[in-house]
Amino acid sequence: MRPIRLPEPEPEPPGGATPEIFAAGGGAAVVRRAVVIGNGCAGAESQCFGLLRVLGLVDRLTLYRAIRPTGGINKWLHFLPISFHKTLDQFLRRVFSDTRFATLVQGNKFVQYPVRNCQSFGLSSVLEADTQKMVTMVRDTFEKEGPALVVACGRDTVSYASSIRCLAPDNVFVIQMQHPRFHLDRFDLVVAPRHDYYALTAKGKQEVPRLLRRWITPQEPPGPNVVLTAGALHQADSAALRCAAADWHTELAPLPKPLVVVNIGGPTRNCKYDVDLAKQLVSSLHNVLKTCGSVRISFSRRTPQKVSDLILKEFSTHPKIYIWDGEGPNPHLGHLAWADAFIITADSISMLSEACSTGKPVYVIGAEHCRWKFADFHNHLRERRVVRPFTGLEDMSDSWSYPPLNDAADVAARVREALAQRGWRLG
């Protein structure tokens, strides 16, 4: 009996039916690109970029921005959902553009939706967020470029991110940074700071009225798709600091040691203070100057004029102190790389998170003015022995350390794990 010969399989033609993205890794889809949905706020978008740096996708991203209309009556409509706000703004501008009410509607100047470029990564353009256009893009490019990792941050980005996942679930993996106060099952992962859940603690339940909880705080403990962080994600990872150390070597390396960096923010809703805190900082700085080799002071965008004026009047001519005037390259990353110790106002979770990722001494001033979840954030840092209060009695040459905050790496590990459960991997 003659043996039966099975036909040989046809050779796979070049550029055949199997997309390149599925050709390796046992059929696993490879995630090689990212979509960032930002809100124009540097602190929020930095969290997205910080995660993508660790995941190796920061050079392969497209940035969209959800920008609210500004000027005129719009400042009173900030509580509206962004899609409704934009529709109403366009309607009002059409109706009142040629009437005496134009100034009320438009402000002193007709303001379009600003879409500013992000200089950090040399992006040639920033696109205005549009759900349908983003969905079409990830679908049309899926076979050639593979699935996209969508990372969004900020209240105004929530509707865009959740809609993309609803409309193109097979093409995207969606991560929402900061708790969305929305149905968490509309996202693949939610990255939220631990203090967002403060209202669920015994003390938090006493401080937050029951009728307000559903509007301002999570209603249930974090689910399996929620990743909790100690602070805010950021871009100041070890690679960025090594580059900054080289870039700022000429200016910062020769300074007398210890180099103490002072970062001054501004009062917020949950951390209220006035010029008295600036006076306290001035007095305490005078007390520790004898143990400082040099001091570098920077202000944030939120620093009130009366605070910066007080600091400038007191220290602008002091030989040990340099105050950055906002002109020229921002020395922030250089300060993080070269500082021996930090003094930071309590209002800025971002600045504290960056400094606490270095393992260097971090002193906080003004924590007693913080309330609710900001107070919980500071309590958590103190419990981990990451920060100490700045009293003016310190010897700034004392060196102490702690396990640095490493939130971005921890979140990245969870992202890789969640992708693997879907059968995807980073490429």
XYZ file of C-alpha atoms in Angstrom:
427
model
C 0.000 0.000 0.000
C 1.481 3.274 -1.034
C 1.994 5.812 1.765
C -0.249 8.831 1.765
C 1.658 12.063 1.259
C 0.109 15.166 2.744
C 0.545 18.320 0.665
C 3.302 20.654 1.780
C 1.999 23.921 3.268
C 2.194 26.905 1.012
C 5.112 29.191 1.902
C 4.078 32.411 3.606
C 4.336 35.186 1.038
C 6.263 38.313 1.970
C 3.935 40.739 3.686
C 1.352 37.964 4.057
C -1.788 37.829 6.123
C -0.039 37.714 9.505
C 0.669 41.271 10.612
C 4.208 41.957 11.733
C 3.020 42.846 15.211
C 1.815 39.272 15.755
C 4.711 37.493 14.080
C 6.874 37.118 17.180
C 6.264 36.096 20.738
C 3.892 33.195 20.082
C 1.172 35.381 18.594
C 1.305 38.031 21.311
C 0.456 41.533 20.155
C 3.310 43.955 20.705
C 2.613 47.415 22.121
C 5.070 49.784 20.446
C 3.299 53.138 20.688
C 1.405 55.342 23.108
C -1.319 57.953 23.009
C -1.287 60.595 25.743
C -4.426 62.571 26.507
C -3.468 65.604 28.565
C -5.212 68.677 29.914
C -2.476 71.264 29.342
C -1.395 71.121 32.989
C 2.320 70.373 33.317
C 1.904 68.435 36.577
C -0.787 66.156 35.144
C 0.929 65.495 31.824
C 4.242 64.855 33.570
C 2.632 61.852 35.275
C 1.795 60.344 31.883
C 5.270 61.018 30.488
C 6.903 59.664 33.656
C 5.157 56.310 33.267
C 5.949 56.114 29.558
C 9.635 56.817 30.255
C 9.818 53.708 32.422
C 7.872 51.671 29.861
C 10.208 52.768 27.054
C 7.493 54.427 24.977
C 8.204 58.097 25.609
C 9.775 58.574 22.178
C 6.849 56.876 20.430
C 3.829 58.840 21.524
C 1.144 61.088 20.116
C -0.070 63.861 22.410
C -3.665 65.058 22.389
C -4.961 67.780 24.684
C -8.434 68.367 26.102
C -8.407 72.128 26.537
C -11.305 74.074 27.989
C -12.509 77.321 26.419
C -11.157 80.370 28.258
C -11.978 84.042 28.624
C -15.168 85.868 29.459
C -18.005 83.845 30.926
C -16.096 80.561 30.632
C -14.380 81.038 33.988
C -17.793 80.645 35.616
C -18.546 77.433 33.694
C -15.563 75.346 34.785
C -17.842 72.907 36.639
C -19.458 71.722 33.380
C -18.253 68.589 31.567
C -15.751 69.670 28.925
C -17.785 68.415 25.925
C -20.890 70.347 27.024
C -18.756 73.361 27.940
C -17.211 73.500 24.453
C -20.582 73.134 22.739
C -22.083 75.904 24.848
C -19.048 78.144 24.261
C -19.293 77.736 20.472
C -23.014 78.492 20.579
C -22.553 81.629 22.696
C -19.765 82.922 20.472
C -21.918 82.541 17.356
C -24.913 84.221 18.956
C -23.128 87.116 20.648
C -20.080 87.649 18.430
C -21.445 90.867 16.928
C -23.353 92.258 19.898
C -22.572 94.380 22.903
C -22.440 91.190 24.976
C -19.373 89.958 23.083
C -16.941 91.103 25.792
C -18.901 89.250 28.469
C -18.881 86.038 26.446
C -15.413 86.267 24.943
C -13.525 88.365 27.473
C -11.300 91.195 26.315
C -9.949 89.079 23.503
C -11.345 86.299 21.382
C -9.672 83.194 22.766
C -9.476 80.000 20.741
C -8.817 76.680 22.405
C -5.068 76.879 23.080
C -3.129 73.800 22.015
C 0.401 74.390 23.191
C 3.367 72.322 22.126
C 5.162 70.147 24.650
C 8.818 71.000 24.415
C 10.006 68.193 26.685
C 10.104 65.604 23.927
C 10.393 67.748 20.833
C 6.917 66.912 19.595
C 6.293 68.734 16.336
C 2.574 69.144 17.006
C -0.033 68.631 19.677
C -3.511 67.645 18.542
C -6.777 68.724 20.081
C -8.546 65.772 21.675
C -11.375 64.365 19.558
C -12.788 60.972 20.494
C -13.816 59.879 17.002
C -10.534 60.929 15.410
C -8.523 59.085 18.060
C -10.633 55.954 17.688
C -10.269 56.046 13.903
C -6.511 56.470 14.209
C -5.948 53.485 16.521
C -8.237 51.274 14.423
C -6.797 52.209 11.034
C -3.200 51.747 12.166
C -3.734 48.627 14.273
C -2.673 46.022 11.708
C 0.553 47.842 10.846
C 1.535 49.382 14.193
C -0.220 47.179 16.735
C -2.263 48.141 19.781
C -1.794 51.481 21.496
C -1.257 52.228 25.140
C -3.533 55.162 26.014
C -2.529 57.163 29.097
C -4.697 60.041 30.304
C -4.546 62.337 33.307
C -6.888 65.001 34.638
C -10.631 65.411 35.087
C -11.193 66.708 31.561
C -9.561 63.640 29.999
C -11.796 61.060 31.692
C -14.603 61.101 29.101
C -12.142 60.803 26.191
C -10.212 57.886 27.692
C -13.303 55.917 28.706
C -14.961 56.483 25.312
C -11.900 55.251 23.403
C -11.861 52.029 25.407
C -15.603 51.577 24.871
C -15.379 52.132 21.102
C -12.068 50.377 20.366
C -11.508 47.832 23.172
C -9.500 45.437 20.976
C -7.074 48.122 19.841
C -6.117 49.903 23.069
C -5.075 49.441 26.672
C -6.324 52.475 28.629
C -4.721 53.835 31.801
C -6.336 56.720 33.676
C -3.994 58.597 35.987
C -5.618 60.039 39.132
C -8.929 58.672 40.373
C -11.595 59.545 37.754
C -14.580 59.622 40.169
C -16.230 57.531 37.489
C -17.004 53.892 36.747
C -13.613 52.222 37.156
C -14.544 49.349 34.856
C -14.401 51.825 31.951
C -10.574 51.685 32.184
C -8.042 48.860 32.017
C -6.021 50.377 34.869
C -6.518 53.348 37.179
C -3.441 54.813 38.860
C -4.473 56.738 41.969
C -2.557 58.183 44.913
C -3.208 56.396 48.175
C -4.510 59.587 49.782
C -7.412 59.714 47.286
C -9.021 57.027 49.450
C -8.606 59.010 52.650
C -12.342 59.663 52.967
C -12.928 55.914 53.406
C -10.813 55.859 56.575
C -12.423 56.322 60.003
C -11.033 59.859 60.335
C -11.944 60.744 56.781
C -15.561 59.718 57.307
C -15.747 62.199 60.170
C -14.366 65.044 58.069
C -16.258 64.561 54.797
C -20.060 65.081 54.920
C -21.930 62.013 53.708
C -23.898 63.989 51.105
C -20.689 65.210 49.469
C -18.764 61.933 49.387
C -20.161 60.664 46.084
C -19.020 63.855 44.341
C -15.540 64.329 45.753
C -14.155 60.949 46.760
C -14.168 57.258 45.765
C -17.148 55.352 47.132
C -15.547 51.908 47.395
C -12.128 50.480 48.265
C -9.751 50.135 45.325
C -10.610 47.265 43.007
C -8.256 44.883 41.204
C -7.627 47.323 38.347
C -6.545 50.165 40.680
C -2.856 50.765 41.374
C -2.136 52.883 44.454
C 0.886 55.167 44.645
C 2.479 57.050 47.524
C 2.769 60.291 45.545
C 2.615 61.615 42.004
C 4.411 60.028 39.062
C 6.986 62.253 37.378
C 9.797 62.347 34.799
C 12.736 62.653 37.221
C 13.919 59.043 36.960
C 17.537 57.946 37.300
C 18.240 58.286 33.569
C 16.862 61.840 33.488
C 18.900 62.807 36.548
C 22.102 61.380 35.063
C 21.579 63.539 31.974
C 20.756 66.563 34.132
C 23.864 65.997 36.234
C 25.983 66.192 33.086
C 24.098 69.169 31.653
C 24.406 71.188 34.860
C 27.872 70.027 35.910
C 29.636 73.260 34.989
C 27.223 75.459 36.932
C 26.364 73.330 39.961
C 29.340 71.047 40.636
C 31.687 73.847 41.834
C 29.190 75.210 44.400
C 30.188 74.880 48.080
C 28.659 71.881 49.838
C 26.161 71.090 51.126
C 24.005 72.443 48.332
C 20.493 73.038 49.685
C 17.652 73.493 47.178
C 14.517 75.362 48.292
C 11.374 74.850 46.196
C 8.505 77.231 46.955
C 4.999 76.535 45.680
C 1.787 78.355 46.519
C -1.346 77.914 48.631
C -4.006 75.503 47.422
C -7.533 74.620 48.454
C -6.270 71.844 50.726
C -3.104 73.596 51.896
C -3.962 77.207 52.671
C -1.389 79.675 53.947
C -0.360 83.265 53.429
C 2.737 85.404 53.642
C 3.275 84.329 57.263
C 4.648 81.013 56.004
C 7.134 82.900 53.827
C 8.230 84.872 56.891
C 8.656 81.598 58.796
C 10.748 80.214 55.922
C 12.922 83.336 55.875
C 13.566 83.114 59.615
C 14.359 79.388 59.526
C 16.663 79.780 56.512
C 18.639 82.467 58.318
C 19.086 80.036 61.223
C 20.511 77.229 59.078
C 22.634 79.237 56.668
C 25.759 78.708 58.733
C 25.564 74.968 58.004
C 24.834 75.452 54.280
C 27.536 75.671 51.672
C 25.179 77.220 49.113
C 21.437 77.616 48.617
C 19.397 77.676 45.387
C 15.785 78.930 45.528
C 13.087 78.385 42.881
C 9.454 79.476 42.713
C 6.601 77.642 41.006
C 3.918 79.069 38.729
C 1.582 79.174 41.737
C 3.847 81.201 44.005
C 2.032 84.429 44.983
C 3.804 87.663 44.084
C 3.867 88.820 47.707
C 5.676 85.612 48.714
C 8.311 85.810 45.980
C 8.807 89.521 46.654
C 9.469 88.831 50.333
C 12.012 86.118 49.543
C 13.747 88.293 46.929
C 13.922 91.286 49.258
C 15.487 89.177 52.012
C 17.954 87.022 50.081
C 18.617 88.469 46.610
C 21.988 89.924 47.689
C 23.080 87.153 50.059
C 26.420 85.660 48.893
C 25.404 82.071 49.646
C 22.020 82.226 47.924
C 21.015 82.160 44.260
C 17.363 82.755 43.297
C 16.305 81.594 39.842
C 14.433 84.421 38.133
C 12.561 82.258 35.633
C 14.793 83.308 32.750
C 16.877 80.855 30.761
C 16.871 77.057 31.131
C 14.885 75.703 34.066
C 17.390 74.293 36.597
C 14.848 72.006 38.287
C 16.275 68.673 37.090
C 19.797 69.941 37.718
C 18.789 70.805 41.270
C 17.345 67.332 41.802
C 20.576 65.783 40.531
C 23.081 67.953 42.411
C 21.312 68.933 45.644
C 22.470 67.486 48.953
C 19.174 68.338 50.682
C 15.789 69.871 49.879
C 13.440 72.273 51.644
C 9.967 72.219 50.051
C 6.650 73.870 50.859
C 3.943 71.359 51.755
C 1.457 72.358 49.047
C 3.165 70.584 46.126
C 2.737 66.820 45.957
C 4.622 66.783 42.640
C 7.722 68.567 43.952
C 7.770 66.411 47.068
C 7.348 63.209 45.061
C 10.292 64.141 42.831
C 12.574 65.035 45.727
C 11.605 61.919 47.695
C 12.567 59.731 44.733
C 16.229 60.785 45.154
C 16.796 59.255 48.596
C 18.281 62.564 49.799
C 17.121 64.503 52.890
C 13.807 66.279 52.312
C 12.521 68.878 54.773
C 8.918 70.120 54.566
C 7.589 73.471 55.728
C 3.893 74.242 56.158
C 2.457 70.726 56.565
C 0.420 71.955 59.526
C -1.605 74.082 57.100
C -2.694 71.054 55.052
C -5.988 69.307 55.579
C -7.965 66.292 54.469
C -6.125 64.117 51.920
C -3.097 66.441 51.759
C -2.621 65.908 55.484
C -2.919 62.155 54.925
C -0.223 62.350 52.222
C 2.175 64.088 54.622
C 1.381 61.640 57.426
C 2.206 58.752 55.106
C 5.559 60.299 54.131
C 6.454 60.844 57.777
C 5.478 57.268 58.661
C 7.859 56.042 55.958
C 10.567 58.370 57.379
C 10.912 59.959 53.951
C 10.550 63.575 55.112
C 11.173 65.669 58.202
C 9.656 69.012 59.223
C 11.820 72.081 58.596
C 12.150 73.943 61.893
C 15.271 76.065 61.435
C 17.172 74.041 64.031
C 18.657 71.579 61.528
C 22.286 71.049 60.683
C 21.991 70.950 56.918
C 25.271 69.041 56.613
C 23.656 66.035 58.310
C 23.091 63.247 55.823
C 20.212 60.801 56.229
C 18.492 58.549 53.738
C 15.513 56.262 53.200
C 14.177 53.871 50.551
C 13.316 56.295 47.713
C 9.797 56.520 46.374
C 9.658 54.507 43.174
C 6.040 54.794 42.117
C 6.626 54.880 38.355
C 8.558 51.602 38.401
C 5.898 49.959 40.576
C 3.108 51.092 38.249
C 5.081 49.993 35.179
C 5.367 46.494 36.639
C 1.594 46.338 37.049
C 1.099 47.556 33.480
C 3.336 44.812 32.106
C 1.501 42.224 34.194
C -1.913 43.427 32.993
C -0.750 43.453 29.371
C 0.544 39.897 29.721
C -2.849 38.756 31.057
C -4.376 40.066 27.845
C -1.706 38.336 25.764
C 0.089 41.567 24.872
C 3.616 42.687 25.586
C 5.705 45.804 25.282
C 8.071 45.977 22.348
